[in-house]
mmCIF file of C-alpha atoms in Angstrom:
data_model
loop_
_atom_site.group_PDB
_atom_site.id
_atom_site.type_symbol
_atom_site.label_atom_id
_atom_site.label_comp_id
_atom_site.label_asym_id
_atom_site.label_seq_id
_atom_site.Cartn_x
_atom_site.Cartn_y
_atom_site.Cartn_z
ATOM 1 C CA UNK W 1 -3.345 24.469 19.047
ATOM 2 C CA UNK W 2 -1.592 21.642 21.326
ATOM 3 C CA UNK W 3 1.940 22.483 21.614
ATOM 4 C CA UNK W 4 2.731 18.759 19.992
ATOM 5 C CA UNK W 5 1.775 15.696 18.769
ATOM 6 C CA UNK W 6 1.636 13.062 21.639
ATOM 7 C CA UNK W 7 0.824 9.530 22.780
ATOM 8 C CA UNK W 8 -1.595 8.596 25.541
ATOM 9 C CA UNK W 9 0.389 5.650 26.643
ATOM 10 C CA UNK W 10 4.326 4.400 27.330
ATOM 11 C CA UNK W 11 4.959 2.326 24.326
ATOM 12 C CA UNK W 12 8.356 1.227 25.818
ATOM 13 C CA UNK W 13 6.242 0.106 28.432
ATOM 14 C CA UNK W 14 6.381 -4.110 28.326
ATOM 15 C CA UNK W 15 3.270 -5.987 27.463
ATOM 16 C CA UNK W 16 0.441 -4.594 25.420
ATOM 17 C CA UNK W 17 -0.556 -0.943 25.134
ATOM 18 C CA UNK W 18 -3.718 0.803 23.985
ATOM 19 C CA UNK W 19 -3.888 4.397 23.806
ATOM 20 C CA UNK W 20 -4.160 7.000 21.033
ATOM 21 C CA UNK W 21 -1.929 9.097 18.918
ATOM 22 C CA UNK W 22 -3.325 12.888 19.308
ATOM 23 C CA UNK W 23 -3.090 14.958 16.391
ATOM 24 C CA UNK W 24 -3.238 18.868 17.630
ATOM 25 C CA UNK W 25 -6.289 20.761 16.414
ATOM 26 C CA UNK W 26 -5.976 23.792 13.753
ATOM 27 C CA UNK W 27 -8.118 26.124 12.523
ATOM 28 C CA UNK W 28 -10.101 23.622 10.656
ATOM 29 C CA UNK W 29 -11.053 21.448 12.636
ATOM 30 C CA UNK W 30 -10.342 20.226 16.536
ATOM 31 C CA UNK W 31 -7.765 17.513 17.847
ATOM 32 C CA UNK W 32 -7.763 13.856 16.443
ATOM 33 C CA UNK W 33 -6.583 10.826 18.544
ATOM 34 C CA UNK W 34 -6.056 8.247 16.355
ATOM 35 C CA UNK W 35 -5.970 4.255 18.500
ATOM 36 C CA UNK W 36 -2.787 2.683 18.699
ATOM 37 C CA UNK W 37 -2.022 -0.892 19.671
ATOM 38 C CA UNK W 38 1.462 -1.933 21.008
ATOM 39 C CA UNK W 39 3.274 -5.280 21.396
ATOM 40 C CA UNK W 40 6.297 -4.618 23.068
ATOM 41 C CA UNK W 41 8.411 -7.951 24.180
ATOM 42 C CA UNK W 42 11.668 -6.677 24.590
ATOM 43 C CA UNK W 43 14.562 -6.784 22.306
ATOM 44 C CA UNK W 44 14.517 -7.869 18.252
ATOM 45 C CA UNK W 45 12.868 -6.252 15.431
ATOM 46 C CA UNK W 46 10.625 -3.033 15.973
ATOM 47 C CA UNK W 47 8.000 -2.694 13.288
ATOM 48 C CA UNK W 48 5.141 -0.206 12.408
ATOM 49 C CA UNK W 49 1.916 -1.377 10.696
ATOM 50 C CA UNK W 50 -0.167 1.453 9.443
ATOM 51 C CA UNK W 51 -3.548 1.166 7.000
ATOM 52 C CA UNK W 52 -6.174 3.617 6.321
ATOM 53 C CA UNK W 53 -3.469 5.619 4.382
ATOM 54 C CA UNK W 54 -6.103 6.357 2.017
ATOM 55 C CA UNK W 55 -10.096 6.366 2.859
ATOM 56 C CA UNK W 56 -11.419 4.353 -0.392
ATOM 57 C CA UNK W 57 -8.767 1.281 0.624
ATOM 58 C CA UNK W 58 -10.458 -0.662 3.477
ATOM 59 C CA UNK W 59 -8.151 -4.422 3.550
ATOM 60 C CA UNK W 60 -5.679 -2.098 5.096
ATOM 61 C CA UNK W 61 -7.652 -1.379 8.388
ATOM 62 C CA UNK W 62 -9.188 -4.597 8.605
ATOM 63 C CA UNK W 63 -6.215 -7.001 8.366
ATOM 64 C CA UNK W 64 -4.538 -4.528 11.362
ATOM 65 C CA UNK W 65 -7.701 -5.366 13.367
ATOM 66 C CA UNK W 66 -7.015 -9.155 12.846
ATOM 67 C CA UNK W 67 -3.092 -8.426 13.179
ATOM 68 C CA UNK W 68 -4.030 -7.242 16.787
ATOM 69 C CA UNK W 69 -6.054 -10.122 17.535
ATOM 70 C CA UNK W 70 -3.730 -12.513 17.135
ATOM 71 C CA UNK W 71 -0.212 -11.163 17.839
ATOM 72 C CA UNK W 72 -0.392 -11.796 21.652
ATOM 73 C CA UNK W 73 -0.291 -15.134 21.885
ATOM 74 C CA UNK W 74 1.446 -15.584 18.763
ATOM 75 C CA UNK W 75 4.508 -13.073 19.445
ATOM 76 C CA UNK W 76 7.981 -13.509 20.850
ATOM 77 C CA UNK W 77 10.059 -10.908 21.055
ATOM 78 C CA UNK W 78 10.352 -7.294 19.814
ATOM 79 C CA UNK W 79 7.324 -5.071 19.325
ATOM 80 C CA UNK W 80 4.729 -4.307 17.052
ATOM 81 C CA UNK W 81 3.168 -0.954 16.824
ATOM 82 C CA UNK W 82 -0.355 -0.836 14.869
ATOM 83 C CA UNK W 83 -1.890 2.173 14.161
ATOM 84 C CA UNK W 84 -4.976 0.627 11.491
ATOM 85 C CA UNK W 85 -6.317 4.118 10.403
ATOM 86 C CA UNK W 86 -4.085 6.661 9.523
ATOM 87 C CA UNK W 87 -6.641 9.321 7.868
ATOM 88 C CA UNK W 88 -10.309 8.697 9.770
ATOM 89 C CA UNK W 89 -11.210 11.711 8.199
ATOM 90 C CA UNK W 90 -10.860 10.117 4.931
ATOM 91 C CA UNK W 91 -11.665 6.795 5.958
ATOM 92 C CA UNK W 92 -15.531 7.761 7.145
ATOM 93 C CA UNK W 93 -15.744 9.664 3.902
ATOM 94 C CA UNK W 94 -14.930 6.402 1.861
ATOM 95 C CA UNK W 95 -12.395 9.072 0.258
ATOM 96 C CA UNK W 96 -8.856 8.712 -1.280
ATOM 97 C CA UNK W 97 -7.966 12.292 0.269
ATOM 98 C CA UNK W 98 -9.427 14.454 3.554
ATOM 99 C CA UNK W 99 -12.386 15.727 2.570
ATOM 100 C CA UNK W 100 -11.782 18.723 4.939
ATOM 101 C CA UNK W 101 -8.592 20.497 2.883
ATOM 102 C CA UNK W 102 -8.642 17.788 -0.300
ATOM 103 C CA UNK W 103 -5.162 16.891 0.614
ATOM 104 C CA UNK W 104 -3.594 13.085 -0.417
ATOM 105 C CA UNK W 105 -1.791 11.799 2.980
ATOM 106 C CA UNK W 106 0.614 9.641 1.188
ATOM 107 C CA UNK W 107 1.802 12.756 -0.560
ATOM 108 C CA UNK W 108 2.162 15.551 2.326
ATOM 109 C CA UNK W 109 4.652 13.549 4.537
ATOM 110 C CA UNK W 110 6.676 14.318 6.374
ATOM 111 C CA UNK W 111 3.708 16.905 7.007
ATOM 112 C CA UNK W 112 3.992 20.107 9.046
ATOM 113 C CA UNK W 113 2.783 20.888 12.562
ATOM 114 C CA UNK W 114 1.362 24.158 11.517
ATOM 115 C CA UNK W 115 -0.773 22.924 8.199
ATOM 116 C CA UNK W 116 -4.181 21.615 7.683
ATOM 117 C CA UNK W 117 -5.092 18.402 9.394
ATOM 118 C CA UNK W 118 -4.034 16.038 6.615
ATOM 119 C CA UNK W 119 0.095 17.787 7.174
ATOM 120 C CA UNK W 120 -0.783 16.941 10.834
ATOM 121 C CA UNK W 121 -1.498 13.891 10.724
ATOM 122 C CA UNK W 122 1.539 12.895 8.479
ATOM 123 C CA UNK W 123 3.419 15.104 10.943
ATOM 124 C CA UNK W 124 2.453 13.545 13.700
ATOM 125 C CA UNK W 125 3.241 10.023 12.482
ATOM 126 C CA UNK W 126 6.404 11.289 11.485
ATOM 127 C CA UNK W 127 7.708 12.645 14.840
ATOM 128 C CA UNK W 128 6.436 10.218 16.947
ATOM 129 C CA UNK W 129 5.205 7.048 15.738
ATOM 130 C CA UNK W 130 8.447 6.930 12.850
ATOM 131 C CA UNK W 131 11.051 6.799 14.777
ATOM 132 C CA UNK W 132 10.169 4.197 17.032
ATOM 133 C CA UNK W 133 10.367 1.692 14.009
ATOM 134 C CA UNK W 134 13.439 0.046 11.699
ATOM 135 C CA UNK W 135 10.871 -1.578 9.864
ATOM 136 C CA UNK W 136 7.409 -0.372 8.594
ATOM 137 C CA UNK W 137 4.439 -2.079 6.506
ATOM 138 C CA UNK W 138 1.600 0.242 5.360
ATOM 139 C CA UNK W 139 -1.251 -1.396 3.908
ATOM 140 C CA UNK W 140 -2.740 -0.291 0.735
ATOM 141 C CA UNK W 141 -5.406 -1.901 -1.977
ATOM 142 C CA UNK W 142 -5.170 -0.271 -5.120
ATOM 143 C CA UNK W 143 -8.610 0.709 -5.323
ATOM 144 C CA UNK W 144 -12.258 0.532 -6.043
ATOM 145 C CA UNK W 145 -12.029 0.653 -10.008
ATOM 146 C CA UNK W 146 -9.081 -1.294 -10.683
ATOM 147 C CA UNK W 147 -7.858 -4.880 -10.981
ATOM 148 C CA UNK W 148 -4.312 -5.594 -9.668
ATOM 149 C CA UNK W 149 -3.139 -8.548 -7.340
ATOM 150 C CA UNK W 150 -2.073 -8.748 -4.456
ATOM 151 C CA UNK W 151 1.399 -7.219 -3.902
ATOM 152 C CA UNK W 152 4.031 -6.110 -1.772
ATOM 153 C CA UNK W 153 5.793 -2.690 -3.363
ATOM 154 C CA UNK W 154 8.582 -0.353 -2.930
ATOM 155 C CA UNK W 155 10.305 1.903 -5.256
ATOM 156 C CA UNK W 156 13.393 2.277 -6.691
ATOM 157 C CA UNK W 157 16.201 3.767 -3.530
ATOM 158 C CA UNK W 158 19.345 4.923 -4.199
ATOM 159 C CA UNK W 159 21.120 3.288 -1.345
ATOM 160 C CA UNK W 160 21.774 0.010 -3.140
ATOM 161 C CA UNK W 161 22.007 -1.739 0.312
ATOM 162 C CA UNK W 162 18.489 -0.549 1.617
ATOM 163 C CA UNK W 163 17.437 -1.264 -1.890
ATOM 164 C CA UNK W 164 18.578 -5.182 -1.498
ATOM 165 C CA UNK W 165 16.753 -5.397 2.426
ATOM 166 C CA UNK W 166 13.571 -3.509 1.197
ATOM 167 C CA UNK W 167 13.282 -5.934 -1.947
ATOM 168 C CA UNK W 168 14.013 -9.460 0.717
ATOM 169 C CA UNK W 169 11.352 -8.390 2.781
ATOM 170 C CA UNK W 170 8.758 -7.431 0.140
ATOM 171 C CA UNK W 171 9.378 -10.437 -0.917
ATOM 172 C CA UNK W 172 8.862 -12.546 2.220
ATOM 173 C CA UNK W 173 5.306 -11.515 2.253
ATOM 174 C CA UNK W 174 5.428 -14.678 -0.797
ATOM 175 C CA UNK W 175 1.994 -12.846 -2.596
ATOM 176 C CA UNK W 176 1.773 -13.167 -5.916
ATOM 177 C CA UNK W 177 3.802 -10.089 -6.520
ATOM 178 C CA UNK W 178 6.621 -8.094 -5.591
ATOM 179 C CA UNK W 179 6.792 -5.169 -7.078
ATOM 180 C CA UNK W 180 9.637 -2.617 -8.060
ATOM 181 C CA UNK W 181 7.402 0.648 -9.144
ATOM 182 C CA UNK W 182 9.338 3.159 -10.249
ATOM 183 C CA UNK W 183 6.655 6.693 -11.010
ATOM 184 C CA UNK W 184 7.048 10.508 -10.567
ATOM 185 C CA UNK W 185 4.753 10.975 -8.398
ATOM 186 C CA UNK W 186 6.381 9.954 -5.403
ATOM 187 C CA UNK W 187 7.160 13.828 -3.188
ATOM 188 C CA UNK W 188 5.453 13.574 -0.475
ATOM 189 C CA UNK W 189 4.993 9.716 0.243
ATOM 190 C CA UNK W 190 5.169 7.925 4.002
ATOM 191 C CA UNK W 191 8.148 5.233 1.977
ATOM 192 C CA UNK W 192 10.105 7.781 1.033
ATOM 193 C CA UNK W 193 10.404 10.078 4.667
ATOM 194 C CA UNK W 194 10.847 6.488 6.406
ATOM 195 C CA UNK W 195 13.659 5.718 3.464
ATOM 196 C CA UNK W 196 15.630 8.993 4.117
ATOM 197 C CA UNK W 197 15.960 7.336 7.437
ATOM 198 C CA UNK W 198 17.271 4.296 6.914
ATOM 199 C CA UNK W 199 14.033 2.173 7.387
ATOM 200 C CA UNK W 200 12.679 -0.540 5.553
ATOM 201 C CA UNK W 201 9.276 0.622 4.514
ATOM 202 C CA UNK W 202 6.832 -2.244 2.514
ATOM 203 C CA UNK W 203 3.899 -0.824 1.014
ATOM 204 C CA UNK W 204 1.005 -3.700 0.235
ATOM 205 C CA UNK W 205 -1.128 -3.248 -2.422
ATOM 206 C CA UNK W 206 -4.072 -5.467 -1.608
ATOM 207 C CA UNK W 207 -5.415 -5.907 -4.794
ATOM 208 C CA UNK W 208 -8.531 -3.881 -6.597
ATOM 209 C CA UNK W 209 -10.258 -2.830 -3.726
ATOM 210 C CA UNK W 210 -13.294 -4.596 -3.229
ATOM 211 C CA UNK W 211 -12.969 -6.234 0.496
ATOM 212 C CA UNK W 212 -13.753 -9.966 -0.036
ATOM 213 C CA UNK W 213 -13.497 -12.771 2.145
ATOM 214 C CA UNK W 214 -10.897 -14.588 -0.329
ATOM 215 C CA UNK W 215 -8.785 -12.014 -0.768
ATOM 216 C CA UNK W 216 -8.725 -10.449 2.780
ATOM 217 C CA UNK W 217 -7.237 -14.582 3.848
ATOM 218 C CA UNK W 218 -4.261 -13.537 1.515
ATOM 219 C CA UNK W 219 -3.906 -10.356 2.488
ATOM 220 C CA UNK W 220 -3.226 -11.798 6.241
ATOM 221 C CA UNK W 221 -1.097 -14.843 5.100
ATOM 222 C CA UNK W 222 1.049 -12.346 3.930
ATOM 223 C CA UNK W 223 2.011 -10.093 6.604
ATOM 224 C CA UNK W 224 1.705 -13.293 8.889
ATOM 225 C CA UNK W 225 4.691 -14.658 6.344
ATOM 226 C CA UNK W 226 6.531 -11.494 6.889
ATOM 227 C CA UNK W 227 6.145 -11.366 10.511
ATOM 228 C CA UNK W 228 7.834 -15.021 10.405
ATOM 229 C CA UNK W 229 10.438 -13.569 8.165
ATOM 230 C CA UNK W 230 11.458 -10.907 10.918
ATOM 231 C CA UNK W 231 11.668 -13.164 13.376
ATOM 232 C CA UNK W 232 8.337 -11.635 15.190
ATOM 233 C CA UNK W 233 6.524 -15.070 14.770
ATOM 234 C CA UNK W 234 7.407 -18.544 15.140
ATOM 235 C CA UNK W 235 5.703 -20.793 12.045
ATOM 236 C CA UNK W 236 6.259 -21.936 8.433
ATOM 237 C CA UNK W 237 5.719 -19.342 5.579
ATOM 238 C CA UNK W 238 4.008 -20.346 2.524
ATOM 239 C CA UNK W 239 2.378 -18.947 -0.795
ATOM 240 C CA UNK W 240 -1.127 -18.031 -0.124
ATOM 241 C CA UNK W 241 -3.783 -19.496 -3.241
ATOM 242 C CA UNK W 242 -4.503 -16.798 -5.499
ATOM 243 C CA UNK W 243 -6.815 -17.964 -8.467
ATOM 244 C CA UNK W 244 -5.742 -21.284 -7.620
ATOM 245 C CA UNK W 245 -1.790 -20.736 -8.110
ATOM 246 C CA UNK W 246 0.605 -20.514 -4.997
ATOM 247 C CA UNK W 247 3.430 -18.663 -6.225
ATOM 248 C CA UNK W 248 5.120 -15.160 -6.703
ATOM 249 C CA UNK W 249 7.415 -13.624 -8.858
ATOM 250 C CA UNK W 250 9.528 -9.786 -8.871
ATOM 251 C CA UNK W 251 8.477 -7.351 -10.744
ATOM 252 C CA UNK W 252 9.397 -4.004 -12.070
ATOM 253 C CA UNK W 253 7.476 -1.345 -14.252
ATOM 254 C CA UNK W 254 8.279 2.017 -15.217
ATOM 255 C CA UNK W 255 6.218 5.191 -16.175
ATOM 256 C CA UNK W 256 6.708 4.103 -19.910
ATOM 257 C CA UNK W 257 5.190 1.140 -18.622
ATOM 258 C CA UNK W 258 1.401 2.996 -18.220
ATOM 259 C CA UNK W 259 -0.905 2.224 -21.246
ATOM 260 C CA UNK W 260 -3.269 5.677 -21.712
ATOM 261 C CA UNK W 261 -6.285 5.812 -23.414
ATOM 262 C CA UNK W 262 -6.497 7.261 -26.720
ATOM 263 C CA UNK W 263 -9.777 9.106 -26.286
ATOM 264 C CA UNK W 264 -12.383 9.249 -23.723
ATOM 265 C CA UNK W 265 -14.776 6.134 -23.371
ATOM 266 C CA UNK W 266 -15.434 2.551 -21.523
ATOM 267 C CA UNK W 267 -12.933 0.551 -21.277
ATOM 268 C CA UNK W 268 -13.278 -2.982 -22.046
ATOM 269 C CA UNK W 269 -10.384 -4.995 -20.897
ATOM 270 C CA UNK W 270 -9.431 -8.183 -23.124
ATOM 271 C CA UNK W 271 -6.868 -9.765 -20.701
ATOM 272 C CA UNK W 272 -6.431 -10.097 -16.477
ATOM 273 C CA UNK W 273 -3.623 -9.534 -14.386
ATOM 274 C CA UNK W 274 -0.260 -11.248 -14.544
ATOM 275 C CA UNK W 275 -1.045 -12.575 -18.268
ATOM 276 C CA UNK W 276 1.836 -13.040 -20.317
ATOM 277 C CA UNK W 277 1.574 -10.953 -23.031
ATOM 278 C CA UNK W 278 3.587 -10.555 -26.494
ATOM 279 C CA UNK W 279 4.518 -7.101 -28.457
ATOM 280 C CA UNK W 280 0.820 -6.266 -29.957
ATOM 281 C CA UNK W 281 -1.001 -8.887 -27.975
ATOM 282 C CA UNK W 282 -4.635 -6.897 -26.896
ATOM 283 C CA UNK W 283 -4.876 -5.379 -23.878
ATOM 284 C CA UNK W 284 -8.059 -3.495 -24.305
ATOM 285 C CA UNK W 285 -10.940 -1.858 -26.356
ATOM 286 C CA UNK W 286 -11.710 1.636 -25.913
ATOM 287 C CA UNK W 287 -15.350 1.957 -26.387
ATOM 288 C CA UNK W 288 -16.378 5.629 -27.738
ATOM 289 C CA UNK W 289 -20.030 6.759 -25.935
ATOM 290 C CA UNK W 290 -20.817 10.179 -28.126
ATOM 291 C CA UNK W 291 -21.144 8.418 -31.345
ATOM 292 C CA UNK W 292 -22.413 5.459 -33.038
ATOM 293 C CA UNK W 293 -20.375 5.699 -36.439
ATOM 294 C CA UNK W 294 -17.007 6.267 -34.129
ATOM 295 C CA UNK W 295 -14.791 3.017 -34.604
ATOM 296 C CA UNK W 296 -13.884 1.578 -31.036
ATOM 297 C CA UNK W 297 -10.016 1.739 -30.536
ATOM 298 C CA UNK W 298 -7.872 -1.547 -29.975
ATOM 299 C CA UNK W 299 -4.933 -0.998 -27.331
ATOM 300 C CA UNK W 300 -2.343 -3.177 -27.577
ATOM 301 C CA UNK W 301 0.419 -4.443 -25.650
ATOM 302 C CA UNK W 302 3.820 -1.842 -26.000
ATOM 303 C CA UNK W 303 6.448 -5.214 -25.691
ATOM 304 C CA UNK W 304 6.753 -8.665 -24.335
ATOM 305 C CA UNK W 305 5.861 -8.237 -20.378
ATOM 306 C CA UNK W 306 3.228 -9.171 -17.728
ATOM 307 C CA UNK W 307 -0.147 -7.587 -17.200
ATOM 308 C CA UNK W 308 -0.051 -5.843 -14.044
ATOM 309 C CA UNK W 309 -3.107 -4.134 -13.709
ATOM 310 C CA UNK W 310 -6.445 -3.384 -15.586
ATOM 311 C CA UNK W 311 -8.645 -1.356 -15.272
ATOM 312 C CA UNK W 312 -12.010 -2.803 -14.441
ATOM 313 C CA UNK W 313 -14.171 -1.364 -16.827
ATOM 314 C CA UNK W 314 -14.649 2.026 -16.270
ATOM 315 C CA UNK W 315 -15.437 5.238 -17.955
ATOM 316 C CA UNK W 316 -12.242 6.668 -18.902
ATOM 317 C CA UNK W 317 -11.118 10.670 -19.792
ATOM 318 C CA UNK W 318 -8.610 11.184 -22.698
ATOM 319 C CA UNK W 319 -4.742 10.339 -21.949
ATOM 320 C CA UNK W 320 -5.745 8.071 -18.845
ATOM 321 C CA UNK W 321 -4.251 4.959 -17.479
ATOM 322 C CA UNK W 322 -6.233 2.308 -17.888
ATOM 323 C CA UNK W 323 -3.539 -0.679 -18.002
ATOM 324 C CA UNK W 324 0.327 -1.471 -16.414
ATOM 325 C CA UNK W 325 2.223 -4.081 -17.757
ATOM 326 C CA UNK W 326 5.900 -4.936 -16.445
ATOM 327 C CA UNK W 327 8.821 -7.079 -16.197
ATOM 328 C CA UNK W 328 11.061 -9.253 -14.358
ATOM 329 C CA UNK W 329 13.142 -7.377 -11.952
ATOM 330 C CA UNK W 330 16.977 -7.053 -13.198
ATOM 331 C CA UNK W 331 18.846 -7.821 -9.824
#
């Protein structure tokens, strides 16, 4: 094995860079080099834009391609680092984890230079990539069976002043939502190594998962908006049209917030994302499949809150999530 995880090119170099970031080989399989782009125009802001966190979540790649496009001309000071596939491995395999070792990247960081080649990648991003950045956006969709709109998220942090910065800047993306997402299943994730640092880390959600041309124009208005937020950009940052509203709101949802089916089944959703909904307004019919003389199930809404995501009809196993609702955030 490579004695470390390296770049092919001077980042700190001025100008643009193109090289790769090589992940050492292991036992399982050889060395990766992963391409990097670099926009480097002196001082001011110093961000990292990663996608291809997970292999089934392709807006993520593709608005980094676009990113890279356009930021030279459009660019004035600081720099830019865009790595658009973080797991290729997973990525070619149209796979949430590597098939190779069945590991979850966004839950192995900050990885180990020793492990299987999903710990090396994360390790490698860690050490080398990380630290070069205050500020880092990884791009997300919330995949292939879902419905959920277009979002920038963090999670709760305990420093209340990184808490306050990481919330602003989610929130200068201006999608539809921002999004407070406090879960337990969080060891392990790229926000929360980059947060023990110090950084501001935004994690899009770009929607359900299915790459459209619609939804791919928001996608880019948004980090475009947040670019002009940092100061990156020159320009005028306004609400993208999604389902013909330009607007956003804050969120926050909780694990209490997760609706579970009662039984396995298909799940028929009766509502769409970011409907208001009252305490016992329907959410969803749970559709048993082994039996005719089995009564379907009505799932309704917990409290007063907003739909956040639904599942998009889908057969669902017994105690699954197949609907988040939440609330405004309490600042």
């Amino acid at each position: 094995m490579s004695e470390a995880p390296h770049l092919t090119v001077d980042l700190d170099e001025p100008g643009v860079s193109r090289g790769h970031l090589v992940v050492p080989g292991g036992g399982d399989r050889a060395e990766l080099s992963l391409p990097v782009f670099s926009l480097n125009k002196g001082e001011g802001p110093r961000l990292l834009v990663t996608g291809g966190n997970h292999g089934n979540e392709l807006e993520g790649p593709i608005v980094a391609r676009r990113l890279i496009k356009w930021l030279p001309e459009a660019q004035t000071c600081g720099r830019v680092i865009v790595l658009p596939v973080l797991n290729p491995l997973a990525v070619e395999a149209w796979s949430r984890n590597t098939p190779l070792d069945g590991l979850n990247l966004n839950r192995v960081f900050p990885g180990r230079a020793d492990g299987s080649v999903t710990e090396r990648i994360a390790d490698a991003v860690s050490r080398v990539l990380l630290p070069m950045a205050d500020t880092v956006f990884d791009l997300h969709s919330f995949g292939p069976t879902w419905d959920f709109p277009p979002a920038a998220t963090t999670h709760p942090i305990t420093d209340p002043g990184l808490m306050a910065r990481t919330v602003r800047m989610a929130e200068a993306f201006k999608l539809p939502l921002t999004l407070v997402w406090q879960h337990n299943d969080t060891a392990g994730m790229f926000d929360i190594t980059a947060q023990n640092q110090g950084k501001v880390f935004v994690c899009t959600e770009f929607g359900g998962g299915t790459v459209g041309a619609d939804n791919l124009a928001i996608y880019e208005a948004g980090v475009r908006n947040a670019l002009i937020a940092l100061g990156l950009i020159e320009g005028e940052a306004e609400y993208p049209t999604f389902r013909q509203h330009k607007s956003g709101q804050t969120l926050e949802t909780r694990p209490a917030d997760e609706l579970k089916s009662p039984a396995a089944g298909i799940f028929e959703p009766r509502c769409s994302v970011l409907d208001e909904v009252k305490q016992g307004d329907l959410i969803g019919i749970l559709h048993p499949i082994d039996s005719l003389s089995a009564e379907s199930i009505n799932m309704h809404a917990p409290e007063t809150s907003i739909v956040l995501a639904v599942a998009s009809g889908a057969h669902v196993d017994a105690n699954k999530v197949v609907a988040l609702v939440a609330r405004p955030l309490k600042k």
